[in-house]
mmCIF file of C-alpha atoms in Angstrom:
data_model
loop_
_atom_site.group_PDB
_atom_site.id
_atom_site.type_symbol
_atom_site.label_atom_id
_atom_site.label_comp_id
_atom_site.label_asym_id
_atom_site.label_seq_id
_atom_site.Cartn_x
_atom_site.Cartn_y
_atom_site.Cartn_z
ATOM 1 C CA UNK A 813 -17.726 -69.117 -179.894
ATOM 2 C CA UNK A 814 -17.568 -69.205 -183.627
ATOM 3 C CA UNK A 815 -14.396 -68.521 -185.614
ATOM 4 C CA UNK A 816 -13.220 -68.699 -189.211
ATOM 5 C CA UNK A 817 -9.840 -69.745 -190.565
ATOM 6 C CA UNK A 818 -8.528 -69.055 -194.037
ATOM 7 C CA UNK A 819 -5.206 -70.801 -194.180
ATOM 8 C CA UNK A 820 -3.949 -69.149 -197.363
ATOM 9 C CA UNK A 821 -3.339 -65.428 -197.074
ATOM 10 C CA UNK A 822 -2.223 -65.129 -200.704
ATOM 11 C CA UNK A 823 -2.980 -67.345 -203.695
ATOM 12 C CA UNK A 824 -1.312 -66.586 -207.036
ATOM 13 C CA UNK A 825 -2.724 -68.495 -209.994
ATOM 14 C CA UNK A 826 -2.340 -68.285 -213.742
ATOM 15 C CA UNK A 827 -5.241 -67.162 -215.885
ATOM 16 C CA UNK A 828 -7.567 -69.997 -216.956
ATOM 17 C CA UNK A 829 -6.181 -72.301 -214.247
ATOM 18 C CA UNK A 830 -8.429 -73.715 -211.494
ATOM 19 C CA UNK A 831 -8.324 -72.329 -207.971
ATOM 20 C CA UNK A 832 -9.480 -73.356 -204.510
ATOM 21 C CA UNK A 833 -9.627 -70.960 -201.572
ATOM 22 C CA UNK A 834 -9.882 -72.763 -198.260
ATOM 23 C CA UNK A 835 -12.154 -71.888 -195.378
ATOM 24 C CA UNK A 836 -12.654 -73.736 -192.090
ATOM 25 C CA UNK A 837 -14.932 -72.713 -189.284
ATOM 26 C CA UNK A 838 -15.639 -73.663 -185.717
ATOM 27 C CA UNK A 839 -19.041 -73.415 -184.118
ATOM 28 C CA UNK A 840 -20.979 -75.394 -181.584
ATOM 29 C CA UNK A 841 -24.314 -74.981 -183.371
ATOM 30 C CA UNK A 842 -25.673 -75.006 -186.904
ATOM 31 C CA UNK A 843 -24.056 -72.360 -189.062
ATOM 32 C CA UNK A 844 -24.715 -70.142 -192.030
ATOM 33 C CA UNK A 845 -21.724 -69.634 -194.288
ATOM 34 C CA UNK A 846 -20.842 -66.920 -196.763
ATOM 35 C CA UNK A 847 -18.162 -65.910 -199.211
ATOM 36 C CA UNK A 848 -17.686 -62.205 -199.879
ATOM 37 C CA UNK A 849 -15.404 -60.649 -202.491
ATOM 38 C CA UNK A 850 -13.740 -57.250 -202.212
ATOM 39 C CA UNK A 851 -12.283 -55.688 -205.339
ATOM 40 C CA UNK A 852 -9.607 -52.995 -204.875
ATOM 41 C CA UNK A 853 -10.940 -49.783 -203.326
ATOM 42 C CA UNK A 854 -14.456 -51.141 -203.044
ATOM 43 C CA UNK A 855 -16.789 -52.549 -200.416
ATOM 44 C CA UNK A 856 -17.635 -56.208 -199.981
ATOM 45 C CA UNK A 857 -20.004 -58.047 -202.300
ATOM 46 C CA UNK A 858 -21.805 -61.247 -201.386
ATOM 47 C CA UNK A 859 -20.541 -64.000 -203.691
ATOM 48 C CA UNK A 860 -22.540 -66.984 -202.405
ATOM 49 C CA UNK A 861 -24.073 -68.397 -199.261
ATOM 50 C CA UNK A 862 -25.001 -71.676 -197.619
ATOM 51 C CA UNK A 863 -28.072 -71.641 -195.401
ATOM 52 C CA UNK A 864 -29.433 -75.187 -195.685
ATOM 53 C CA UNK A 865 -30.260 -77.827 -198.256
ATOM 54 C CA UNK A 866 -27.817 -78.720 -201.026
ATOM 55 C CA UNK A 867 -24.258 -78.618 -199.790
ATOM 56 C CA UNK A 868 -22.995 -77.306 -203.143
ATOM 57 C CA UNK A 869 -23.813 -73.674 -203.841
ATOM 58 C CA UNK A 870 -22.971 -71.682 -206.948
ATOM 59 C CA UNK A 871 -22.563 -68.040 -207.890
ATOM 60 C CA UNK A 872 -23.495 -66.400 -211.163
ATOM 61 C CA UNK A 873 -19.859 -65.832 -212.163
ATOM 62 C CA UNK A 874 -18.646 -69.430 -212.041
ATOM 63 C CA UNK A 875 -17.592 -69.827 -208.411
ATOM 64 C CA UNK A 876 -18.898 -72.660 -206.278
ATOM 65 C CA UNK A 877 -18.477 -73.690 -202.659
ATOM 66 C CA UNK A 878 -19.214 -76.924 -200.876
ATOM 67 C CA UNK A 879 -20.322 -77.174 -197.274
ATOM 68 C CA UNK A 880 -18.702 -80.124 -195.527
ATOM 69 C CA UNK A 881 -20.069 -80.524 -192.019
ATOM 70 C CA UNK A 882 -17.744 -83.356 -190.973
ATOM 71 C CA UNK A 883 -14.680 -81.341 -191.955
ATOM 72 C CA UNK A 884 -16.215 -78.004 -190.909
ATOM 73 C CA UNK A 885 -15.168 -76.521 -194.232
ATOM 74 C CA UNK A 886 -16.639 -74.285 -196.904
ATOM 75 C CA UNK A 887 -13.989 -74.125 -199.626
ATOM 76 C CA UNK A 888 -14.452 -71.859 -202.650
ATOM 77 C CA UNK A 889 -13.540 -73.143 -206.114
ATOM 78 C CA UNK A 890 -13.502 -71.967 -209.682
ATOM 79 C CA UNK A 891 -12.478 -74.208 -212.585
ATOM 80 C CA UNK A 892 -10.984 -71.408 -214.698
ATOM 81 C CA UNK A 893 -10.085 -67.970 -213.339
ATOM 82 C CA UNK A 894 -9.980 -64.638 -215.176
ATOM 83 C CA UNK A 895 -7.890 -61.548 -214.587
ATOM 84 C CA UNK A 896 -11.032 -59.858 -213.279
ATOM 85 C CA UNK A 897 -11.210 -62.360 -210.399
ATOM 86 C CA UNK A 898 -8.198 -60.697 -208.764
ATOM 87 C CA UNK A 899 -9.554 -59.560 -205.402
ATOM 88 C CA UNK A 900 -9.675 -60.249 -201.670
ATOM 89 C CA UNK A 901 -11.998 -63.077 -200.675
ATOM 90 C CA UNK A 902 -13.513 -63.325 -197.192
ATOM 91 C CA UNK A 903 -15.218 -66.363 -195.756
ATOM 92 C CA UNK A 904 -17.785 -65.517 -193.077
ATOM 93 C CA UNK A 905 -19.975 -67.403 -190.604
ATOM 94 C CA UNK A 906 -22.974 -66.699 -188.443
ATOM 95 C CA UNK A 907 -24.913 -69.130 -186.300
ATOM 96 C CA UNK A 908 -28.253 -69.552 -184.631
ATOM 97 C CA UNK A 909 -26.867 -68.413 -181.325
ATOM 98 C CA UNK A 910 -25.601 -65.099 -182.676
ATOM 99 C CA UNK A 911 -27.427 -64.445 -185.925
ATOM 100 C CA UNK A 912 -26.906 -60.772 -185.587
ATOM 101 C CA UNK A 913 -23.134 -61.113 -185.748
ATOM 102 C CA UNK A 914 -21.273 -62.176 -188.846
ATOM 103 C CA UNK A 915 -17.677 -63.191 -188.179
ATOM 104 C CA UNK A 916 -15.255 -62.712 -191.050
ATOM 105 C CA UNK A 917 -12.167 -64.760 -191.713
ATOM 106 C CA UNK A 918 -8.820 -63.022 -192.245
ATOM 107 C CA UNK A 919 -9.198 -63.071 -196.022
ATOM 108 C CA UNK A 920 -7.352 -64.584 -198.989
ATOM 109 C CA UNK A 921 -5.811 -62.372 -201.638
ATOM 110 C CA UNK A 922 -6.282 -63.995 -205.051
ATOM 111 C CA UNK A 923 -3.912 -62.738 -207.748
ATOM 112 C CA UNK A 924 -4.544 -63.943 -211.292
ATOM 113 C CA UNK A 925 -1.408 -63.858 -213.424
ATOM 114 C CA UNK A 926 -1.789 -63.295 -217.170
ATOM 115 C CA UNK B 1392 -32.487 -49.371 -205.874
ATOM 116 C CA UNK B 1393 -30.269 -52.168 -204.549
ATOM 117 C CA UNK B 1394 -27.379 -50.101 -203.304
ATOM 118 C CA UNK B 1395 -25.924 -48.765 -200.115
ATOM 119 C CA UNK B 1396 -24.478 -45.306 -200.734
ATOM 120 C CA UNK B 1397 -21.719 -43.900 -198.545
ATOM 121 C CA UNK B 1398 -20.441 -40.334 -198.531
ATOM 122 C CA UNK B 1399 -17.861 -38.994 -198.651
ATOM 123 C CA UNK B 1400 -15.654 -41.547 -200.415
ATOM 124 C CA UNK B 1401 -12.501 -40.026 -198.949
ATOM 125 C CA UNK B 1402 -12.015 -37.893 -195.836
ATOM 126 C CA UNK B 1403 -8.908 -36.358 -194.301
ATOM 127 C CA UNK B 1404 -9.367 -34.844 -190.869
ATOM 128 C CA UNK B 1405 -7.240 -33.467 -188.084
ATOM 129 C CA UNK B 1406 -7.310 -34.850 -184.572
ATOM 130 C CA UNK B 1407 -9.327 -31.870 -183.309
ATOM 131 C CA UNK B 1408 -11.900 -31.899 -186.106
ATOM 132 C CA UNK B 1409 -15.510 -33.031 -186.017
ATOM 133 C CA UNK B 1410 -16.812 -34.785 -189.098
ATOM 134 C CA UNK B 1411 -19.595 -37.180 -190.054
ATOM 135 C CA UNK B 1412 -19.878 -40.174 -192.347
ATOM 136 C CA UNK B 1413 -23.191 -40.810 -194.054
ATOM 137 C CA UNK B 1414 -24.804 -44.034 -195.233
ATOM 138 C CA UNK B 1415 -28.089 -44.332 -197.120
ATOM 139 C CA UNK B 1416 -30.162 -47.220 -198.456
ATOM 140 C CA UNK B 1417 -33.608 -47.362 -200.025
ATOM 141 C CA UNK B 1418 -34.147 -51.130 -200.044
ATOM 142 C CA UNK B 1419 -36.452 -51.078 -197.022
ATOM 143 C CA UNK B 1420 -33.808 -52.788 -194.901
ATOM 144 C CA UNK B 1421 -34.345 -52.382 -191.160
ATOM 145 C CA UNK B 1422 -30.885 -53.417 -189.948
ATOM 146 C CA UNK B 1423 -27.825 -51.290 -190.627
ATOM 147 C CA UNK B 1424 -24.222 -51.818 -189.632
ATOM 148 C CA UNK B 1425 -20.947 -49.919 -189.308
ATOM 149 C CA UNK B 1426 -17.707 -51.818 -189.885
ATOM 150 C CA UNK B 1427 -14.090 -50.676 -189.658
ATOM 151 C CA UNK B 1428 -11.531 -52.249 -191.971
ATOM 152 C CA UNK B 1429 -7.793 -51.771 -191.700
ATOM 153 C CA UNK B 1430 -5.573 -52.539 -194.676
ATOM 154 C CA UNK B 1431 -5.215 -56.249 -195.450
ATOM 155 C CA UNK B 1432 -7.573 -57.138 -192.585
ATOM 156 C CA UNK B 1433 -11.199 -58.335 -192.410
ATOM 157 C CA UNK B 1434 -13.979 -55.917 -191.486
ATOM 158 C CA UNK B 1435 -14.577 -55.490 -187.753
ATOM 159 C CA UNK B 1436 -18.082 -54.839 -186.500
ATOM 160 C CA UNK B 1437 -18.575 -51.531 -184.690
ATOM 161 C CA UNK B 1438 -22.322 -50.926 -184.374
ATOM 162 C CA UNK B 1439 -25.639 -52.540 -185.303
ATOM 163 C CA UNK B 1440 -28.910 -50.660 -185.612
ATOM 164 C CA UNK B 1441 -32.170 -52.558 -185.732
ATOM 165 C CA UNK B 1442 -35.384 -50.658 -186.493
ATOM 166 C CA UNK B 1443 -33.538 -47.398 -185.846
ATOM 167 C CA UNK B 1444 -32.400 -48.471 -182.386
ATOM 168 C CA UNK B 1445 -28.844 -49.271 -181.407
ATOM 169 C CA UNK B 1446 -28.711 -52.987 -180.649
ATOM 170 C CA UNK B 1447 -24.967 -53.701 -180.621
ATOM 171 C CA UNK B 1448 -21.991 -51.539 -179.683
ATOM 172 C CA UNK B 1449 -18.803 -53.553 -179.895
ATOM 173 C CA UNK B 1450 -17.077 -51.539 -177.153
ATOM 174 C CA UNK B 1451 -16.260 -48.768 -179.586
ATOM 175 C CA UNK B 1452 -14.552 -45.646 -178.114
ATOM 176 C CA UNK B 1453 -16.884 -42.715 -177.505
ATOM 177 C CA UNK B 1454 -15.082 -40.604 -180.095
ATOM 178 C CA UNK B 1455 -17.232 -42.582 -182.569
ATOM 179 C CA UNK B 1456 -20.920 -41.734 -182.203
ATOM 180 C CA UNK B 1457 -23.519 -43.460 -184.389
ATOM 181 C CA UNK B 1458 -26.919 -42.064 -185.235
ATOM 182 C CA UNK B 1459 -29.886 -43.478 -187.130
ATOM 183 C CA UNK B 1460 -32.290 -40.591 -187.896
ATOM 184 C CA UNK B 1461 -34.648 -42.782 -189.947
ATOM 185 C CA UNK B 1462 -34.890 -46.214 -191.494
ATOM 186 C CA UNK B 1463 -32.908 -45.197 -194.604
ATOM 187 C CA UNK B 1464 -30.084 -43.224 -193.076
ATOM 188 C CA UNK B 1465 -27.164 -44.055 -190.812
ATOM 189 C CA UNK B 1466 -24.533 -41.576 -189.676
ATOM 190 C CA UNK B 1467 -21.237 -41.953 -187.878
ATOM 191 C CA UNK B 1468 -20.093 -38.819 -186.077
ATOM 192 C CA UNK B 1469 -16.366 -38.494 -185.511
ATOM 193 C CA UNK B 1470 -14.648 -36.302 -182.941
ATOM 194 C CA UNK B 1471 -11.099 -36.144 -181.580
ATOM 195 C CA UNK B 1472 -9.921 -39.138 -183.545
ATOM 196 C CA UNK B 1473 -6.442 -40.609 -183.386
ATOM 197 C CA UNK B 1474 -4.154 -41.487 -186.321
ATOM 198 C CA UNK B 1475 -4.743 -45.188 -185.605
ATOM 199 C CA UNK B 1476 -8.418 -44.623 -186.456
ATOM 200 C CA UNK B 1477 -7.422 -44.211 -190.094
ATOM 201 C CA UNK B 1478 -9.190 -46.994 -191.979
ATOM 202 C CA UNK B 1479 -11.918 -47.845 -194.465
ATOM 203 C CA UNK B 1480 -15.327 -47.445 -192.818
ATOM 204 C CA UNK B 1481 -17.984 -49.660 -194.329
ATOM 205 C CA UNK B 1482 -21.721 -49.431 -193.951
ATOM 206 C CA UNK B 1483 -23.950 -52.452 -194.604
ATOM 207 C CA UNK B 1484 -27.626 -53.285 -194.418
ATOM 208 C CA UNK B 1485 -29.905 -56.325 -194.314
ATOM 209 C CA UNK B 1486 -33.651 -56.985 -194.189
ATOM 210 C CA UNK B 1487 -33.422 -57.194 -190.434
ATOM 211 C CA UNK B 1488 -31.132 -58.677 -187.812
ATOM 212 C CA UNK B 1489 -32.477 -62.178 -188.446
ATOM 213 C CA UNK B 1490 -31.964 -61.986 -192.205
ATOM 214 C CA UNK B 1491 -29.606 -64.778 -193.200
ATOM 215 C CA UNK B 1492 -29.319 -63.839 -196.846
ATOM 216 C CA UNK B 1493 -26.184 -61.783 -196.322
ATOM 217 C CA UNK B 1494 -25.433 -58.092 -196.172
ATOM 218 C CA UNK B 1495 -25.355 -55.386 -198.810
ATOM 219 C CA UNK B 1496 -22.249 -53.266 -198.343
ATOM 220 C CA UNK B 1497 -21.464 -49.741 -199.448
ATOM 221 C CA UNK B 1498 -18.162 -48.859 -201.111
ATOM 222 C CA UNK B 1499 -16.869 -47.314 -197.922
ATOM 223 C CA UNK B 1500 -15.331 -44.067 -196.728
ATOM 224 C CA UNK B 1501 -11.555 -44.053 -196.611
ATOM 225 C CA UNK B 1502 -10.661 -41.997 -193.552
ATOM 226 C CA UNK B 1503 -7.225 -40.539 -192.873
ATOM 227 C CA UNK B 1504 -6.571 -38.869 -189.516
ATOM 228 C CA UNK B 1505 -3.595 -36.502 -189.504
#
């Protein structure tokens, strides 16, 4: 069975500093990986996804994530954060065996400090 | 139209009430989902509809009754709920169950059971 671990429940970071949000997964088959962001009092928005091909994927607002199969990780990074990046970030996984189920990690709360 | 619209945004109901949550999308998506999200927790899958047919029920209590009247509309009928059912209820959609491009989420209905 697949599962997702986000080791950091809360990450405080100063504005314009870099940040990395960690995500590890377990699955016995090939996986599809996602990062979703949830701003306060809103639904989830897809930030970026890895399906196949290049292991480095980027979003339009400066985030990137790298798929590392040997370490079963899909960490999210941003070189310089803004106040507006304050939100809850969920890593999610689905696999070929259960493509109709997306499993979400517990989430990481990113707080950007002015 | 690239949105999933959920109504109402907020709902307070008594334990003997009957109410319904509504979800609508006009993107031509044929898979629709109901998720339940408690505070500071990841979304938990409740139901999946594929081509207007229920394909997954994650052992949800019968006091929650989903309905998909057409390909654009998804309802969640609520009856005799308990205070522990208070949560954010999220609707999502995707092209179909095999779509690996991620889900589009609505902003949710925040439900309080008193």
